[in-house]
Amino acid sequence: MNIEDIEITTEKEKGIRQKLVEWCKTHLTDKQFTLILSFFVGLFAAIAAFILHWIIKQIELLLTEGFDKDNLNLLYLVYPVIGIYLTSLFVRHIVKDNISHGITRILYAISGNRSKLKGHNCWSSVIASAITIGFGGSVGAEAPIVLTGSAIGSNLGQMFKMDNKTLMLLVGCGAAAAIAGVFKAPIAGLVFTLEVLMIDLTMASLLPILISGVTATCFTYIFSNGDSLFRFHLDGTWMMERVPAYILLGVFGGIISLYFIRTMNACEGIFGRLKERPYARLMLGGILLSTLILFFPSLYGEGYSSINILLNGKTEADWETILNNSMFAGHGNMLILYIIMVLFTKVVATSATNGGGGCGGTFAPSLFMGAFGGFLFARVWNMHGIGVYIPEKNFVMLGMAAVMAGVMHAPLTGIFLIAEITGGYQQFIPLMIVCICSYLTIIIFEPHGIYGMRLAREGKLITHHTDHAALTLMSLDSVIDRHFTSVRPDTELGMLIHSISKSRTDLLPVLDKDNNFMGEIDISKLRHIVFRTELYHKFKVAQLMSQPPCKLGVNDSMRKIMKQFEKTNAMMLPVMDNDNRLIGYVNRIHLYGVYRQIVADLSAE
C-alpha cells in the first residue's frame, strides 16, 4: 500500500466517523448517547482487564513451567530484573512517554488537560505492566488497567467530539469499569471514582458510571469464572466485645499507610535523582528487588497467593506455608518475624520495581501490606491475651480495608471493595470502624492520598468543592490575550498616538530593545495631553508610563491570579515569563466569564 492509498483510507475513515457523529446527534439526545458510550467503555475496559491478566498468566506459565515450587529457584531472582529491563525498553523506545503513576496521570489529565488522555494509553500500560508483573515485579495491575479504562473513555469521547464535562464523566466511567472488571466489584468501582477521581455524584453521572461498572463486571464473569478474587469464609460474626480491637486495628492500619506513603516518596526521590541514567536505575532497582525476593519470596509478583494463605488458613501448618521457598521454611516459630520483615520491605520492593523502570500500581501492594498487617495485629493480640479472642483471618480482611483506606484516603472504597472481593458482607460494621479509624489517623499526618498528593503540591487537585474545582479546571493559557501593541521607552508622544490608534486595549506595554517589560501606558491617564500637538515632541513614553498594580507569573495558580484581581481591582494584568518577558494580558471580564461558565457546567445536571 502506497502513501496515496493510506491517505485515501484515512479520509474515508474520517468521513465514516463524521457521518456516525452526525447520525447520533440527530437521532439521540446527549444523555442517551452518553449512556451508550458508557456501556462500550465498560465492555472495552473488561476486555482490556482480561487481556492483561491473560498475558500475565501466559508469561508466568512460560517462565515457570517445570519449576519445583517447593524449592527456591535462582531464576526467580533474575526474572523480575529482566522484566523491568524489557519494560523500560518498551516505554523508552516504543511508547516514548511517561506511563508511570497511572491514576495520578488520570488526575493530571482531568485537572490540566481537559480530561484528554493520549491514544497510546489505551494499550501501552497493559503491555508494560503485563511484562513487569509477568516476570515477577512486586507491583499490581490495578493502576495500569485503571489508566487504560480511563483512556478508553477519554478517547471514545474525543472520537465523538463530546464536551469537556462529558469527557470527564467518561474518564470516570473507564476508571469505575476497570476497578469493577479487575475485582468484579461494581459498587467499589463507583465509589472509587467518586472518592479518588473526585467525579461529582449527580443523577447525570451516577447512571453512566453504574452502567460501565456493571457491564465490566458482567463481561468479566463471562470471560472468566464466577469466583471472587480472594477465597474467604467468615470465621464467626462480629461482636461488640471486639470493637476495641477494630479501633486499634484501624489506627495500626493508618500507621502502616503513613509508612507506605512516606517510604514510597523517599524511594521515588532516590530513583528520581537517577532519572537521566536509566541503566543506573535498573541496576539499583534490580539488585534491591532481587535481594529482597531472595530473603522474602512472598514479595515476588502481586502477592495475591500469600494473601489467600492468610485469608484461608485454619491451623498453624496452613499459615506456615507462607514461609516456603525462604530461609525461614520449617521454622514456624519465626512466622511473626517473617511477617514483620515482609511488611516493612514490600513498599521498598514496589518502589524498586517502578523506580528501576517497571510499570505497575500501588493498589495490590496496599492490599498486601494490609493483609500482613491485619494478621500480625491479630496474632500479637491473641498471643498476649490482650482481650477477647479475635479470628486472624477476619482481621486479615479488615487490615486490607484499613491500609487501602489510609493509603488512598478513600474509606468508602476500602469498605466496599474488600466486602465485594472477599464476600465478607457480614463484616460491614467492622469494615466501617477500621476504615474510618485508619483515615482519621493518616489525615493527621498526610492531608492527601498517595494518588493526589503530587497534584495537591502544585494546586492542581480536583476536589468536590465547586469553587476550587472550577479554578483547578481553568488554565492560565486559555485566558491570556497574546495580541498586544507594544512601544519603546524612547518613543515620543507623537508616535505613541499612532500606536494607540492601533491598539485594541487601553493598555500598551512598554518593552526595551531586548523585549524586557519596563512598564505600561494607560491610555485613560493621557487624556489631558493626547490632543495637545505642541507636546508631541516634548514627552517620551518613559516619562508617561506607569507600573501595573502587580504582575502575574506564567506558573501562578488560578487561585492566586483570582486573588490578585480581587486585591488590586485591576481590569487587566500582565503575565510574565521567568525572564521578565511579557507573554500577554489577562482581562478581568474574560477571566470571570470563563470561571462562571465552568461553575455552571459543574453544577448542571
Coordinates of N, CA and C in Angstrom, one line a residue, residues 376-535:
L376 N -0.7 -9.8 61.5 CA 0.3 -9.5 62.6 C -0.5 -9.0 63.8
F377 N -1.4 -8.0 63.6 CA -2.1 -7.4 64.7 C -2.9 -8.5 65.5
A378 N -3.6 -9.4 64.8 CA -4.5 -10.4 65.4 C -3.6 -11.4 66.1
R379 N -2.5 -11.8 65.5 CA -1.6 -12.8 66.1 C -1.0 -12.3 67.4
V380 N -0.5 -11.1 67.4 CA 0.1 -10.5 68.6 C -1.0 -10.3 69.7
W381 N -2.2 -9.9 69.3 CA -3.3 -9.7 70.2 C -3.6 -11.0 70.9
N382 N -3.7 -12.1 70.1 CA -4.1 -13.4 70.7 C -3.0 -14.0 71.5
M383 N -1.7 -13.8 71.1 CA -0.6 -14.4 71.8 C -0.5 -13.8 73.2
H384 N -0.7 -12.5 73.3 CA -0.5 -11.9 74.6 C -1.8 -11.8 75.4
G385 N -2.9 -12.3 74.8 CA -4.2 -12.3 75.6 C -4.6 -10.9 76.0
I386 N -4.5 -10.0 75.0 CA -4.8 -8.6 75.3 C -6.3 -8.4 75.6
G387 N -7.1 -9.1 74.9 CA -8.6 -9.0 75.1 C -9.2 -10.3 74.6
V388 N -10.5 -10.2 74.3 CA -11.3 -11.3 73.7 C -10.6 -11.8 72.5
Y389 N -10.7 -13.1 72.3 CA -10.0 -13.7 71.1 C -10.6 -13.1 69.8
I390 N -9.7 -12.9 68.8 CA -10.1 -12.3 67.5 C -9.6 -13.3 66.4
P391 N -10.4 -13.6 65.4 CA -10.0 -14.5 64.4 C -9.0 -13.9 63.4
E392 N -7.9 -14.5 63.3 CA -6.8 -13.9 62.4 C -7.3 -13.7 61.0
K393 N -8.0 -14.6 60.4 CA -8.4 -14.5 59.0 C -9.4 -13.3 58.8
N394 N -10.3 -13.1 59.8 CA -11.2 -11.9 59.7 C -10.4 -10.6 59.7
F395 N -9.3 -10.6 60.6 CA -8.6 -9.4 60.7 C -7.6 -9.2 59.5
V396 N -7.3 -10.3 58.8 CA -6.5 -10.1 57.6 C -7.4 -9.3 56.6
M397 N -8.7 -9.6 56.5 CA -9.6 -8.9 55.6 C -9.7 -7.5 56.0
L398 N -9.9 -7.3 57.3 CA -10.1 -5.9 57.8 C -8.8 -5.1 57.7
G399 N -7.7 -5.7 57.8 CA -6.4 -5.0 57.6 C -6.3 -4.5 56.2
M400 N -6.7 -5.3 55.2 CA -6.7 -4.9 53.8 C -7.5 -3.6 53.6
A401 N -8.7 -3.6 54.2 CA -9.5 -2.4 54.1 C -8.9 -1.2 54.7
A402 N -8.3 -1.4 55.9 CA -7.7 -0.3 56.7 C -6.6 0.4 55.9
V403 N -5.7 -0.4 55.4 CA -4.5 0.2 54.7 C -4.9 0.8 53.4
M404 N -5.8 0.2 52.7 CA -6.3 0.8 51.4 C -6.9 2.1 51.7
A405 N -7.8 2.2 52.7 CA -8.5 3.4 53.0 C -7.5 4.5 53.4
G406 N -6.4 4.1 54.1 CA -5.4 5.1 54.5 C -4.5 5.6 53.4
V407 N -4.0 4.6 52.6 CA -3.1 5.0 51.5 C -3.8 5.9 50.5
M408 N -5.0 5.6 50.1 CA -5.7 6.3 49.1 C -6.6 7.4 49.7
H409 N -6.7 7.5 51.0 CA -7.6 8.5 51.6 C -9.1 8.2 51.1
A410 N -9.4 7.0 51.0 CA -10.7 6.6 50.4 C -11.4 5.5 51.3
P411 N -12.0 5.9 52.4 CA -12.5 4.9 53.3 C -13.7 4.1 52.7
L412 N -14.5 4.8 51.9 CA -15.7 4.1 51.3 C -15.2 3.0 50.3
T413 N -14.1 3.4 49.6 CA -13.6 2.4 48.6 C -13.1 1.2 49.4
G414 N -12.4 1.4 50.5 CA -11.9 0.3 51.3 C -13.0 -0.6 51.8
I415 N -14.1 0.0 52.2 CA -15.2 -0.7 52.8 C -15.8 -1.6 51.7
F416 N -16.2 -1.0 50.6 CA -17.0 -1.7 49.6 C -16.1 -2.7 48.8
L417 N -14.9 -2.3 48.5 CA -14.0 -3.2 47.7 C -13.7 -4.5 48.5
I418 N -13.3 -4.4 49.7 CA -13.0 -5.6 50.5 C -14.2 -6.4 50.7
A419 N -15.4 -5.8 51.0 CA -16.6 -6.5 51.1 C -17.0 -7.3 49.9
E420 N -16.7 -6.7 48.7 CA -17.1 -7.3 47.4 C -16.1 -8.4 47.0
I421 N -14.9 -8.1 47.2 CA -13.9 -9.1 46.6 C -13.7 -10.3 47.6
T422 N -14.1 -10.2 48.8 CA -14.0 -11.3 49.8 C -15.3 -11.9 50.1
G423 N -16.4 -11.3 49.7 CA -17.7 -11.7 50.0 C -18.0 -11.6 51.5
G424 N -17.3 -10.7 52.2 CA -17.4 -10.5 53.6 C -18.4 -9.5 54.0
Y425 N -19.6 -9.6 53.4 CA -20.6 -8.5 53.6 C -21.1 -8.5 55.1
Q426 N -21.0 -9.6 55.8 CA -21.4 -9.6 57.2 C -20.5 -8.8 58.1
Q427 N -19.4 -8.3 57.6 CA -18.4 -7.6 58.3 C -18.5 -6.1 58.1
F428 N -19.6 -5.6 57.6 CA -19.7 -4.2 57.2 C -19.4 -3.2 58.4
I429 N -19.9 -3.5 59.6 CA -19.7 -2.7 60.8 C -18.2 -2.7 61.1
P430 N -17.5 -3.8 61.2 CA -16.1 -3.8 61.5 C -15.3 -3.1 60.3
L431 N -15.7 -3.3 59.1 CA -15.1 -2.6 58.0 C -15.2 -1.1 58.1
M432 N -16.4 -0.6 58.5 CA -16.5 0.8 58.6 C -15.7 1.4 59.8
I433 N -15.6 0.6 60.9 CA -14.8 1.1 62.0 C -13.4 1.2 61.7
V434 N -12.8 0.1 61.1 CA -11.4 0.2 60.8 C -11.0 1.2 59.7
C435 N -11.9 1.3 58.7 CA -11.6 2.3 57.6 C -11.6 3.7 58.1
I436 N -12.7 4.0 58.9 CA -12.8 5.4 59.5 C -11.6 5.7 60.4
C437 N -11.2 4.7 61.3 CA -10.1 5.0 62.2 C -8.8 5.1 61.5
S438 N -8.6 4.3 60.4 CA -7.4 4.4 59.6 C -7.3 5.8 58.9
Y439 N -8.4 6.2 58.4 CA -8.5 7.5 57.7 C -8.2 8.7 58.7
L440 N -8.9 8.6 59.8 CA -8.7 9.7 60.8 C -7.2 9.7 61.3
T441 N -6.6 8.6 61.3 CA -5.2 8.5 61.8 C -4.2 9.1 60.7
I442 N -4.4 8.7 59.5 CA -3.5 9.2 58.4 C -3.7 10.6 58.1
I443 N -4.9 11.1 58.2 CA -5.2 12.5 57.9 C -4.5 13.5 58.8
I444 N -4.1 13.1 60.0 CA -3.3 13.9 60.9 C -1.9 14.2 60.3
F445 N -1.4 13.3 59.6 CA 0.0 13.4 59.0 C 0.0 13.7 57.5
E446 N -0.9 13.2 56.8 CA -0.9 13.4 55.3 C -2.3 13.9 54.9
P447 N -2.4 15.1 54.4 CA -3.7 15.6 54.1 C -4.3 15.1 52.8
H448 N -3.4 14.4 52.0 CA -3.8 13.9 50.7 C -3.4 12.5 50.5
G449 N -4.1 11.7 49.7 CA -3.8 10.3 49.5 C -2.6 10.2 48.5
I450 N -2.1 9.0 48.3 CA -0.9 8.8 47.5 C -1.1 9.2 46.1
Y451 N -2.3 9.1 45.6 CA -2.6 9.5 44.2 C -2.7 11.0 44.0
G452 N -3.2 11.7 45.0 CA -3.5 13.1 44.8 C -2.4 14.0 45.3
M453 N -1.5 13.5 46.1 CA -0.6 14.4 46.8 C 0.4 15.2 45.8
R454 N 0.7 14.6 44.7 CA 1.6 15.3 43.8 C 0.9 16.5 43.1
L455 N -0.4 16.3 42.8 CA -1.2 17.4 42.2 C -1.5 18.4 43.3
A456 N -1.7 18.0 44.5 CA -2.1 18.9 45.6 C -0.9 19.9 45.8
R457 N 0.3 19.4 45.7 CA 1.5 20.3 45.9 C 1.5 21.4 44.8
E458 N 1.0 21.1 43.6 CA 1.0 22.0 42.5 C -0.3 22.8 42.5
G459 N -1.2 22.6 43.4 CA -2.5 23.2 43.4 C -3.4 22.8 42.2
K460 N -3.2 21.6 41.8 CA -4.0 21.1 40.6 C -5.0 20.0 40.9
L461 N -5.2 19.7 42.2 CA -6.0 18.6 42.6 C -7.5 19.0 42.6
I462 N -8.3 18.3 41.8 CA -9.7 18.5 41.7 C -10.3 18.0 43.1
T463 N -11.3 18.8 43.6 CA -12.0 18.4 44.8 C -13.5 18.5 44.5
H464 N -14.3 18.1 45.5 CA -15.7 18.3 45.4 C -16.2 19.7 45.7
H465 N -15.3 20.5 46.1 CA -15.6 22.0 46.4 C -15.7 22.6 45.0
T466 N -16.9 23.2 44.7 CA -17.1 23.7 43.3 C -16.2 24.8 42.9
D467 N -16.0 25.7 43.8 CA -15.1 26.9 43.5 C -13.7 26.4 43.3
H468 N -13.2 25.6 44.1 CA -11.8 25.1 44.0 C -11.7 24.2 42.7
A469 N -12.7 23.4 42.4 CA -12.7 22.6 41.2 C -12.7 23.4 40.0
A470 N -13.5 24.5 40.0 CA -13.5 25.4 38.8 C -12.2 26.0 38.5
L471 N -11.6 26.5 39.6 CA -10.3 27.2 39.4 C -9.2 26.2 39.0
T472 N -9.3 24.9 39.5 CA -8.3 23.9 39.1 C -8.5 23.6 37.6
L473 N -9.7 23.5 37.1 CA -10.0 23.2 35.7 C -9.6 24.3 34.8
M474 N -9.6 25.5 35.3 CA -9.2 26.6 34.4 C -7.7 26.6 34.2
S475 N -7.3 27.0 33.0 CA -5.9 27.1 32.7 C -5.5 28.5 32.3
L476 N -4.4 29.0 32.8 CA -4.0 30.4 32.5 C -3.8 30.6 31.0
D477 N -3.3 29.6 30.3 CA -3.1 29.7 28.9 C -4.4 30.1 28.1
S478 N -5.5 29.6 28.6 CA -6.8 29.8 27.9 C -7.4 31.2 28.1
V479 N -6.9 32.0 29.1 CA -7.4 33.3 29.3 C -6.4 34.4 29.0
I480 N -5.2 34.1 28.5 CA -4.2 35.1 28.2 C -4.5 35.6 26.8
D481 N -4.6 37.0 26.7 CA -4.6 37.7 25.4 C -3.2 38.0 25.0
R482 N -2.8 37.3 23.9 CA -1.4 37.5 23.5 C -1.2 38.5 22.4
H483 N -2.3 39.1 22.0 CA -2.3 40.2 21.0 C -2.3 41.5 21.6
F484 N -1.1 42.2 21.6 CA -1.0 43.5 22.2 C -0.1 44.3 21.3
T485 N -0.2 45.7 21.5 CA 0.6 46.6 20.7 C 1.6 47.2 21.7
S486 N 2.9 47.0 21.5 CA 3.9 47.5 22.5 C 4.6 48.7 21.9
V487 N 5.2 49.4 22.8 CA 6.0 50.6 22.4 C 7.3 50.6 23.2
R488 N 8.3 51.4 22.6 CA 9.6 51.5 23.3 C 9.6 52.7 24.3
P489 N 10.5 52.6 25.3 CA 10.5 53.7 26.3 C 11.0 55.0 25.7
D490 N 11.7 55.0 24.6 CA 12.2 56.3 24.0 C 11.3 56.8 22.9
T491 N 10.1 56.2 22.7 CA 9.1 56.7 21.7 C 8.5 58.0 22.1
E492 N 8.5 59.0 21.2 CA 7.9 60.3 21.5 C 6.4 60.2 21.6
L493 N 5.7 61.1 22.2 CA 4.3 61.1 22.4 C 3.6 61.1 21.0
G494 N 4.2 61.8 20.1 CA 3.5 61.9 18.7 C 3.4 60.5 18.1
M495 N 4.5 59.7 18.2 CA 4.4 58.4 17.7 C 3.6 57.4 18.5
L496 N 3.5 57.7 19.8 CA 2.7 56.9 20.7 C 1.2 57.0 20.3
I497 N 0.8 58.2 19.8 CA -0.6 58.4 19.4 C -0.9 57.4 18.3
H498 N 0.0 57.2 17.3 CA -0.2 56.2 16.2 C -0.4 54.8 16.8
S499 N 0.4 54.4 17.8 CA 0.3 53.1 18.4 C -1.0 52.9 19.1
I500 N -1.5 54.0 19.8 CA -2.7 54.0 20.5 C -3.9 53.7 19.5
S501 N -3.8 54.3 18.3 CA -4.9 54.1 17.4 C -4.9 52.7 16.9
K502 N -3.8 51.9 17.0 CA -3.8 50.5 16.5 C -4.2 49.6 17.6
S503 N -4.1 50.0 18.9 CA -4.3 49.1 20.0 C -5.8 48.7 20.2
R504 N -6.0 47.5 20.6 CA -7.4 47.0 20.9 C -7.7 47.2 22.4
T505 N -6.7 47.6 23.2 CA -7.0 47.7 24.6 C -6.5 49.1 25.1
D506 N -6.8 49.3 26.4 CA -6.5 50.6 27.0 C -5.1 50.6 27.5
L507 N -4.4 49.5 27.5 CA -3.0 49.4 28.0 C -2.0 49.0 26.9
L508 N -0.9 49.7 26.8 CA 0.1 49.4 25.9 C 1.4 49.1 26.7
P509 N 1.9 47.9 26.6 CA 3.1 47.5 27.3 C 4.3 48.2 26.8
V510 N 5.2 48.6 27.7 CA 6.5 49.3 27.3 C 7.6 48.2 27.4
L511 N 8.3 47.9 26.2 CA 9.3 47.0 26.2 C 10.6 47.6 25.7
D512 N 11.8 47.2 26.3 CA 13.0 47.7 25.8 C 13.5 47.0 24.6
K513 N 14.7 47.2 24.1 CA 15.2 46.6 22.9 C 15.3 45.1 23.0
D514 N 15.5 44.6 24.3 CA 15.6 43.2 24.5 C 14.3 42.5 24.9
N515 N 13.2 43.3 24.7 CA 11.8 42.9 24.9 C 11.6 42.6 26.4
N516 N 12.3 43.2 27.3 CA 12.1 43.2 28.7 C 11.0 44.1 29.1
F517 N 10.1 43.7 30.0 CA 9.0 44.6 30.3 C 9.4 45.7 31.2
M518 N 9.1 47.0 30.8 CA 9.5 48.2 31.6 C 8.4 48.8 32.3
G519 N 7.2 48.7 31.8 CA 6.0 49.3 32.4 C 4.9 49.3 31.4
E520 N 3.9 50.2 31.5 CA 2.8 50.2 30.6 C 2.2 51.6 30.5
I521 N 1.6 51.8 29.3 CA 0.9 53.1 29.1 C -0.6 52.9 29.3
D522 N -1.2 53.7 30.2 CA -2.6 53.6 30.4 C -3.2 54.8 29.7
I523 N -4.0 54.4 28.6 CA -4.5 55.5 27.7 C -5.4 56.4 28.5
S524 N -6.1 55.9 29.5 CA -7.1 56.7 30.2 C -6.4 57.8 31.0
K525 N -5.1 57.7 31.3 CA -4.3 58.7 32.0 C -3.7 59.8 31.1
L526 N -3.9 59.6 29.8 CA -3.2 60.6 28.9 C -4.2 61.5 28.2
R527 N -5.5 61.5 28.7 CA -6.5 62.3 28.1 C -6.2 63.8 28.1
H528 N -5.5 64.3 29.1 CA -5.2 65.7 29.3 C -4.1 66.2 28.3
I529 N -3.3 65.3 27.7 CA -2.3 65.8 26.8 C -2.3 65.1 25.4
V530 N -3.2 64.1 25.2 CA -3.2 63.4 24.0 C -3.5 64.3 22.8
F531 N -4.3 65.3 23.0 CA -4.7 66.2 21.9 C -3.9 67.5 21.8
R532 N -2.9 67.6 22.6 CA -2.1 68.8 22.6 C -0.8 68.6 21.7
T533 N -0.9 68.9 20.4 CA 0.1 68.6 19.4 C 1.4 69.3 19.8
E534 N 1.4 70.4 20.5 CA 2.7 71.1 20.8 C 3.5 70.2 21.8
L535 N 2.9 69.2 22.4 CA 3.6 68.4 23.4 C 4.2 67.1 22.8

